[in-house]
Coordinates of C-alpha atoms and ligand atoms in Angstrom, one line a residue:
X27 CA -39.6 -47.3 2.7
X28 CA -35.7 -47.4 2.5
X29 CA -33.8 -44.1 2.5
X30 CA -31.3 -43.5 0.2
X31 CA -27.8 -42.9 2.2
X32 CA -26.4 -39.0 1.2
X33 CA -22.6 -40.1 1.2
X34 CA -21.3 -35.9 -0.2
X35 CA -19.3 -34.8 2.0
X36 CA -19.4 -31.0 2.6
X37 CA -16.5 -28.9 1.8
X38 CA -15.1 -28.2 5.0
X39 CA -15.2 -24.3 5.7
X40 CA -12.4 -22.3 5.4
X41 CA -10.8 -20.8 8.1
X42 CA -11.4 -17.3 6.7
X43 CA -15.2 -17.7 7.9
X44 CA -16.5 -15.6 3.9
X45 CA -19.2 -18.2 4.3
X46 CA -22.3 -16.5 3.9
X47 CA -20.6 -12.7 4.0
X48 CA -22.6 -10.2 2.1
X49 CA -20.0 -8.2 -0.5
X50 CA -20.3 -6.0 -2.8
X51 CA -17.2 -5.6 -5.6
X52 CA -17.1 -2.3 -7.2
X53 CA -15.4 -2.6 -10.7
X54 CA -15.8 -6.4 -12.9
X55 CA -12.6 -5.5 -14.1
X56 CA -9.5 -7.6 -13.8
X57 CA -9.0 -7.0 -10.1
X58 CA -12.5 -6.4 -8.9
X59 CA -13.3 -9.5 -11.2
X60 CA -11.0 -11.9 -9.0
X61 CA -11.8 -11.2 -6.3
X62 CA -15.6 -11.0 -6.5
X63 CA -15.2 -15.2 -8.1
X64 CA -12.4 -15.4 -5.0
X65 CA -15.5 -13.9 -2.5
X66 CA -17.7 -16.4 -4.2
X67 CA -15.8 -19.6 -3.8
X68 CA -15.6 -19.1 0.1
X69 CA -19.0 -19.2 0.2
X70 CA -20.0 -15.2 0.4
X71 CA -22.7 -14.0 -1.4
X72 CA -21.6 -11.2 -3.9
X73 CA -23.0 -8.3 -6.2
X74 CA -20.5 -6.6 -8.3
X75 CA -21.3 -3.3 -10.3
X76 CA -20.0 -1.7 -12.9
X77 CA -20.8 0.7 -15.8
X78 CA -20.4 -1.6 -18.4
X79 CA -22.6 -4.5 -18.7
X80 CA -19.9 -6.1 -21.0
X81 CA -17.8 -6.0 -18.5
X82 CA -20.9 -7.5 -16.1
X83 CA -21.3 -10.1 -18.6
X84 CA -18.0 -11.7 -19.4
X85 CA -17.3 -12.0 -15.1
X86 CA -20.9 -13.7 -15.0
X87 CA -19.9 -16.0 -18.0
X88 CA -16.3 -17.1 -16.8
X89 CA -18.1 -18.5 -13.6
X90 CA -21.4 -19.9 -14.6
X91 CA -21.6 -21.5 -11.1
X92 CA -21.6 -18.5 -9.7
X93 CA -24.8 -16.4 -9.0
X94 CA -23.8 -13.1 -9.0
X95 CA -25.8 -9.9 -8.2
X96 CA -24.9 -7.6 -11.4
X97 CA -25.4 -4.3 -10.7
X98 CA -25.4 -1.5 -13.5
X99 CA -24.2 1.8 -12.7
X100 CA -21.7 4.6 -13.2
X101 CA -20.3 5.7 -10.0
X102 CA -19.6 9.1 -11.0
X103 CA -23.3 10.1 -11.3
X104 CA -24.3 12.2 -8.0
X105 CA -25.8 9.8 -5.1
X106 CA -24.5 6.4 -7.5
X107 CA -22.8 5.0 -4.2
X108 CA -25.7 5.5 -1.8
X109 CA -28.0 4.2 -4.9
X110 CA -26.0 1.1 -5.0
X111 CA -25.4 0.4 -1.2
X112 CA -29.3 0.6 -1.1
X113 CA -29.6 -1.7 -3.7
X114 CA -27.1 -4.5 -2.9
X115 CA -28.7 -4.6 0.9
X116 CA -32.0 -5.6 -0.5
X117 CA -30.5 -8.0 -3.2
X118 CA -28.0 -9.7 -0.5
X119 CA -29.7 -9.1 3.0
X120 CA -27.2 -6.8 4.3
X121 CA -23.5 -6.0 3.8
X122 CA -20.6 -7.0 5.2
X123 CA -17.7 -6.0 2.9
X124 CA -17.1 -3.8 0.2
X125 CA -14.4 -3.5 -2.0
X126 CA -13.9 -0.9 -4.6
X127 CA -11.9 -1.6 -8.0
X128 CA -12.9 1.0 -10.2
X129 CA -10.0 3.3 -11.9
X130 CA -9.0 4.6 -15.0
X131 CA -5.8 5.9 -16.0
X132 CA -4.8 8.7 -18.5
X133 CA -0.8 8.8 -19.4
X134 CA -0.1 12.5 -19.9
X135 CA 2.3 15.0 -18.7
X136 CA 0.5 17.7 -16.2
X137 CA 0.8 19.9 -19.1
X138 CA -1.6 18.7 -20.9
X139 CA -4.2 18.1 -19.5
X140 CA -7.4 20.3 -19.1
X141 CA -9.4 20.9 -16.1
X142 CA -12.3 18.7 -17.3
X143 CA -9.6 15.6 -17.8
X144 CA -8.8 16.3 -14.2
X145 CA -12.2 16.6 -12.6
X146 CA -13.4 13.1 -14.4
X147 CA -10.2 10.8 -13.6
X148 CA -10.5 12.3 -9.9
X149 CA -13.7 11.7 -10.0
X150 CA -14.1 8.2 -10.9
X151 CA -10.6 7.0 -8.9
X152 CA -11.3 8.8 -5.8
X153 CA -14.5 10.9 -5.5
X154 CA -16.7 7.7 -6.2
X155 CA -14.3 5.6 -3.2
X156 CA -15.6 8.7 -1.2
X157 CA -19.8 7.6 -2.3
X158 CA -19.5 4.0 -2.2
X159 CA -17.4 3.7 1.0
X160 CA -19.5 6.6 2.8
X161 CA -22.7 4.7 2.1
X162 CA -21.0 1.1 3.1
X163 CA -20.2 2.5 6.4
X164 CA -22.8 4.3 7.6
X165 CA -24.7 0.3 7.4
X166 CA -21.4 -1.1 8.7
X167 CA -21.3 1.7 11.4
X168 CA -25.0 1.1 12.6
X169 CA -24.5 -3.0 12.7
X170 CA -21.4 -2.5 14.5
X171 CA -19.4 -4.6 11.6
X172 CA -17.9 -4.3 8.3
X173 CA -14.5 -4.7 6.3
X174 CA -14.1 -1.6 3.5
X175 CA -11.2 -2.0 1.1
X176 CA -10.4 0.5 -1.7
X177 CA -7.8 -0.2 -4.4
X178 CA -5.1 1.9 -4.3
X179 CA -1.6 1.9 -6.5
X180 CA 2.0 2.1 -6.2
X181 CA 1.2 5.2 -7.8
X182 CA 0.2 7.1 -4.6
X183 CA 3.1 7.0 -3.4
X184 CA 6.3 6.9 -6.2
X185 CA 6.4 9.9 -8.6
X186 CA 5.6 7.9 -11.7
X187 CA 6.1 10.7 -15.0
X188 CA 2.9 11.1 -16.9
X189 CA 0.6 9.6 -14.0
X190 CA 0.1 13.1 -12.7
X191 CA -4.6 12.8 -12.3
X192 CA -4.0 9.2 -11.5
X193 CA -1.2 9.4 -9.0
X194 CA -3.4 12.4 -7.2
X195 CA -6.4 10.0 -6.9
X196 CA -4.3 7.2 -5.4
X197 CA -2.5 9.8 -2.8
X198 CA -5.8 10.5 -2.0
X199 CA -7.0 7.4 -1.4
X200 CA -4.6 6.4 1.0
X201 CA -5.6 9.4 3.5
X202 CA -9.2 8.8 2.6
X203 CA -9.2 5.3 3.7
X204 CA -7.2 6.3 6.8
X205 CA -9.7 9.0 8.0
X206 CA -12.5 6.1 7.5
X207 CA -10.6 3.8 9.4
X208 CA -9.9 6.3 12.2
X209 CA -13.4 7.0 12.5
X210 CA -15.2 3.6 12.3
X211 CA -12.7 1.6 14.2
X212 CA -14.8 2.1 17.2
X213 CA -17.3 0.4 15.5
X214 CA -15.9 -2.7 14.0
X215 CA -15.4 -1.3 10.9
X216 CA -11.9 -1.8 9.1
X217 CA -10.9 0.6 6.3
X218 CA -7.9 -0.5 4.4
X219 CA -6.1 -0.2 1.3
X220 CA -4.6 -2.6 -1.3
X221 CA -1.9 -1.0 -3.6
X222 CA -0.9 -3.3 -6.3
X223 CA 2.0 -2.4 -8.5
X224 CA 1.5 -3.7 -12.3
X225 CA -1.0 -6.0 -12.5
X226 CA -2.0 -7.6 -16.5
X227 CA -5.8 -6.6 -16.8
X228 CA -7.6 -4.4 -19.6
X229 CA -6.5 -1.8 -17.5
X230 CA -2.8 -1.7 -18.3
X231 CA -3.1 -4.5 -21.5
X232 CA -2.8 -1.3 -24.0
X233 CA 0.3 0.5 -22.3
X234 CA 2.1 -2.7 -21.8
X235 CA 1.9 -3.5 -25.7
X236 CA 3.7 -0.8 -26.5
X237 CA 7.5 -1.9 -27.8
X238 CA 9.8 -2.3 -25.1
X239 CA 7.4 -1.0 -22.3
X240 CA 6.8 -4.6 -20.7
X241 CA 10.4 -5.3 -20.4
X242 CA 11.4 -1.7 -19.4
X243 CA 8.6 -1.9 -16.3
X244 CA 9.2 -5.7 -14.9
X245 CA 12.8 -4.2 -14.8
X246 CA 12.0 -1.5 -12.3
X247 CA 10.4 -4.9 -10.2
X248 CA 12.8 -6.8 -8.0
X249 CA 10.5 -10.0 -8.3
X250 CA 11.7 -9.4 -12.1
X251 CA 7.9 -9.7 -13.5
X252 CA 4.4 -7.8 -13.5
X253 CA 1.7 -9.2 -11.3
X254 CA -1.6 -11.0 -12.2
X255 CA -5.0 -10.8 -10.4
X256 CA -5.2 -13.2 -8.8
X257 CA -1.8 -12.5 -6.4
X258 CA -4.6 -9.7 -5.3
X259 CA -7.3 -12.1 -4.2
X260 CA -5.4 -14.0 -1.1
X261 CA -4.7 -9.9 0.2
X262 CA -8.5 -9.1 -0.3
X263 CA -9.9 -12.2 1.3
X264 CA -7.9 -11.7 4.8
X265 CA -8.2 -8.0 4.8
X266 CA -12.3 -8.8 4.7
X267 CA -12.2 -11.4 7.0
X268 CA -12.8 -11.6 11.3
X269 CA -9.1 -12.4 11.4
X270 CA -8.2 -9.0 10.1
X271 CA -10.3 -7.1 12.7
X272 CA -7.2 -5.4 14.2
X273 CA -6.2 -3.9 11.0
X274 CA -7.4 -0.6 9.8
X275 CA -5.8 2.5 8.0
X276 CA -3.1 0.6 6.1
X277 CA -2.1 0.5 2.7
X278 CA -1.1 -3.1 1.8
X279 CA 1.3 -2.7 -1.4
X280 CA 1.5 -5.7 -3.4
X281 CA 4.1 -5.1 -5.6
X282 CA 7.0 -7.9 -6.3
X283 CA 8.8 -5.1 -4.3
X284 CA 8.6 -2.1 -6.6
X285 CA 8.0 0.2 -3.6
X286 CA 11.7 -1.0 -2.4
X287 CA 13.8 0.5 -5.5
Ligands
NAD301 N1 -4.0 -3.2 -13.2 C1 -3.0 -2.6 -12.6 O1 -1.8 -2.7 -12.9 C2 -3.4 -1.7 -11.3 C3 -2.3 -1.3 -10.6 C4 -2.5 -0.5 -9.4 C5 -3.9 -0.2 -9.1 N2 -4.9 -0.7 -9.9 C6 -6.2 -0.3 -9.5 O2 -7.1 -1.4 -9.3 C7 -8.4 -1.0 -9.7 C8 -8.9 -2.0 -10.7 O3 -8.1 -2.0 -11.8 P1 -8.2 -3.1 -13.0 O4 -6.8 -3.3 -13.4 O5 -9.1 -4.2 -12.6 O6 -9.0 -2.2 -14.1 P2 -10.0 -2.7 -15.2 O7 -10.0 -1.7 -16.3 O8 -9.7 -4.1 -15.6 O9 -11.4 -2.7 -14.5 C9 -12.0 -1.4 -14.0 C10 -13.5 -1.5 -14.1 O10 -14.0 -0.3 -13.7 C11 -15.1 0.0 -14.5 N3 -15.4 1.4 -14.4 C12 -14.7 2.4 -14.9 N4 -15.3 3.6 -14.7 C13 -16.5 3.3 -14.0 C14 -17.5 4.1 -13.5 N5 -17.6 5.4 -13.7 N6 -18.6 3.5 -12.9 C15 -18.6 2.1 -12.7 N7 -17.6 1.3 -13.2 C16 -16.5 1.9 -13.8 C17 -14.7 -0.5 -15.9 O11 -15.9 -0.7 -16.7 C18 -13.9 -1.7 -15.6 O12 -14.7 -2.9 -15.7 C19 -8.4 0.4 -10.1 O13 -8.6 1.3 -9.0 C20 -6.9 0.6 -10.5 O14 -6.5 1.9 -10.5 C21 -4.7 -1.4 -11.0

């Protein structure tokens, strides 16, 4: 019987070593949606959820060689992030990495807003970092592994008028992740933070459409332009990979220098 010769080569494996990583991406957004296809093409295996199965729907149909676990929830509901953690360890086998890009932004003085405007953008921005991240690591914590990444913003840290809710969330973010990472470092658990300055996603697509407010915000950058999504994918990738396991607690802005000015 003659055998048929199998001349494919195999990609050769990246030196991040995703291959086979469990991940799960919180948010199909723009961000969250980049990097869960950037988590995918090193090889990891990788459920994303969200609240919006539109949202679910156009990130599985813009990689049709990808097979996603989609996940439907709304992380603000009470016990979402323990609800989810359970079910993306059944649907990958375990979980290495989780990265949360879920936000929402309101632009309104501190004036007007109401206590119930508050209480929702603080508790989808932060409050469901605090679930998702608390489940994550008490399975990271117990296998003695795991890479935790929240999104954060320029915003927790400049005074940006009008960004009062959002700019709260994002301040407290930064010590959120840091108290993680404090905790679980003696378990080979990194906590860490990615703080992009304006990045073009639905997210900011309606503010920067307004006359003049494009122009007006790439000139507060130094690079001179606004960011896209994927300049957050190469930050994700290392941050969640064995090469990273000496960094925990930081906030990695990724700005064009914005932070500088
Ligand atoms: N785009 C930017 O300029 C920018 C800058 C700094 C920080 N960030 C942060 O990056 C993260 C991702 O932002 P993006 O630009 O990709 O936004 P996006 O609007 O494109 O995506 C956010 C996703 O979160 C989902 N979501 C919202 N509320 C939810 C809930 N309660 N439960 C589950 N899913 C929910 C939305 O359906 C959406 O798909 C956010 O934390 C945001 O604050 C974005």
């Amino acid at each position: 019987m003659s055998q048929v010769a199998d001349h494919s080569v195999a990609a050769p494996p990246s030196w991040l070593g995703l291959g086979g990583a469990r991940v799960l991406v919180a948010g199909a957004g723009g961000i969250g949606g980049a990097c869960a296809a950037a988590y995918a093409g090193e090889g990891a295996r990788v459920a994303v959820v969200d609240r919006d199965p539109a949202a679910l729907a156009a990130l599985a149909a813009a990689h049709p060689d990808v097979e996603f676990v989609l996940l439907e929830a709304d992380l603000t509901a009470r016990g979402a992030g323990a609800d989810v953690v359970g079910r993306a360890v059944v649907s990958l086998g375990g979980l290495d990495v989780m990265l949360h890009a879920v936000g929402i932004n309101d632009r309104r003085p501190i004036l007007e807003f109401t206590e119930e405007e508050w209480d929702h953008i603080l508790r989808v921005n932060l409050t469901s970092v605090f679930g998702l991240a608390q489940a994550a690591g008490r399975h990271m914590v117990a296998q003695g592994y795991g890479r935790v990444l929240a999104l954060s913003s320029v915003s927790g840290l400049l005074a940006h008028h009008s960004h009062g809710p959002y700019a709260a969330s994002k301040g407290g973010i930064n010590q959120l992740i840091r108290v993680m990472a404090r905790e679980w470092a003696p378990y080979g658990v990194t906590v860490n933070a990615l703080a992009p300055g304006y990045i073009e996603t639905p997210l900011t697509a309606a503010h920067l459409a307004k006359p003049g407010k494009r122009a007006e915000l790439e000139s507060q950058v130094p690079a001179g332009r606004l960011g896209t999504p994927d300049e957050l994918t190469g930050p994700a990738l290392f941050l969640s990979s064995a090469h990273a396991g000496f960094i925990t607690g930081h906030i990695q802005y990724i700005d064009g220098g914005r932070t500088l000015v």
